[in-house]
Coordinates of C-alpha atoms in Angstrom, one line a residue:
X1 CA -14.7 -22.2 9.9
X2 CA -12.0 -22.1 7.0
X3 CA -10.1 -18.5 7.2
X4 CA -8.2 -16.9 4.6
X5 CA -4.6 -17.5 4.5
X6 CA -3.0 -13.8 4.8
X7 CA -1.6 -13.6 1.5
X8 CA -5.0 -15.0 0.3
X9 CA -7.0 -12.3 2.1
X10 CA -4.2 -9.2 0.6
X11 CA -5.2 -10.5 -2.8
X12 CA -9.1 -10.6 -1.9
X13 CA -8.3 -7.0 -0.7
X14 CA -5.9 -5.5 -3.9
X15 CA -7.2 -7.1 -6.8
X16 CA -10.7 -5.4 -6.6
X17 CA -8.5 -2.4 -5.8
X18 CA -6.6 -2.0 -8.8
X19 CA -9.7 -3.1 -10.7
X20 CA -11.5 -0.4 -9.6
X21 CA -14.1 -1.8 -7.0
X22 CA -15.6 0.4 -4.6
X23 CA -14.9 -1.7 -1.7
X24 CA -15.2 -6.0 -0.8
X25 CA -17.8 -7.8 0.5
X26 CA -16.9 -10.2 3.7
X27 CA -18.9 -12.6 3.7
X28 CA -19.5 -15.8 5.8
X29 CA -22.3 -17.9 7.2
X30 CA -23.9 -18.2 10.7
X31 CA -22.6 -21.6 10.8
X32 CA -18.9 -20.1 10.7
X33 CA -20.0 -18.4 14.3
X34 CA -22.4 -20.7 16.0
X35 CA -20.2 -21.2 19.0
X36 CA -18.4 -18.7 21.3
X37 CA -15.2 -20.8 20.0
X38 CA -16.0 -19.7 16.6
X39 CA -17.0 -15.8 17.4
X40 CA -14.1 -15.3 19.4
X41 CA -11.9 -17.3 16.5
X42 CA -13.3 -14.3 13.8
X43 CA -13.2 -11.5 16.6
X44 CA -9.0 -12.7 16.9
X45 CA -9.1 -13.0 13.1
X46 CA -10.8 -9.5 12.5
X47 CA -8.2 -8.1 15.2
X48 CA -5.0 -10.1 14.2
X49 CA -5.2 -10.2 10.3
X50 CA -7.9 -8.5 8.8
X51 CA -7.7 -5.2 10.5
X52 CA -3.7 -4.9 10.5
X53 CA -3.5 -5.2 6.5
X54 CA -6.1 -2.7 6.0
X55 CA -4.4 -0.5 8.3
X56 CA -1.1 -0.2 6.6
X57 CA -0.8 2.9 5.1
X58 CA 0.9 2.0 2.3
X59 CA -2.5 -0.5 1.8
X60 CA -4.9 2.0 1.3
X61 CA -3.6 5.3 1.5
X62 CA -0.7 5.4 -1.4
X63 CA -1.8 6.8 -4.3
X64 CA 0.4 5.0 -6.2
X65 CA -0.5 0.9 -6.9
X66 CA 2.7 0.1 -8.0
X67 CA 4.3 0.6 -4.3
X68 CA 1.5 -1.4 -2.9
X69 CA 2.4 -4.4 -5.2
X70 CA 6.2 -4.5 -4.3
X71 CA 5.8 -4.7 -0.8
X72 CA 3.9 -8.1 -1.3
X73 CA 4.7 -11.3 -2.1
X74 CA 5.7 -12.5 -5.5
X75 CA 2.6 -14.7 -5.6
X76 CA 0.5 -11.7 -5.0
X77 CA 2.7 -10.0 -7.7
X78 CA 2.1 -12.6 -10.1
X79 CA -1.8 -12.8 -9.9
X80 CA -1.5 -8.9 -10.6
X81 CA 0.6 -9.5 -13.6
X82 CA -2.4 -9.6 -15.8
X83 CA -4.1 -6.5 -14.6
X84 CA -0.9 -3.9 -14.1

């Protein structure tokens, strides 16, 4: 199972953001939980990484995009560059 690297995942999370989009499809394949290794891998990932960025406040709940963006990495900055 190959797992988003968390600056990765922040982009796969803001980008359809600021573009507009509804809301982000996880998606995955029963082969990336066919072992109890592998479900309790996601369940830690879900728990650990996934769930703590979308929980930040300043994430999801600031109206304003342009906060968001400055409290990220320059690489996530960057690939915004185009659409800010």
């Amino acid at each position: 199972m190959s797992l988003y690297a968390r600056a990765d995942l922040i982009n796969s999370f803001l980008v359809p953001k600021r573009t507009g989009a509804d809301g982000v499809i996880i998606w995955g394949s029963s082969h990336d939980v066919d072992s109890a290794k592998q479900c309790s891998r996601l369940s830690d990932y879900v728990e650990k990484v996934i769930g703590p960025i979308l929980k930040q406040s300043s994430f999801m709940q600031h109206p304003n995009d342009e906060y968001e963006i400055l409290n990220y990495p320059s690489t996530i900055q960057n690939t915004l560059s185009p659409i800010v």
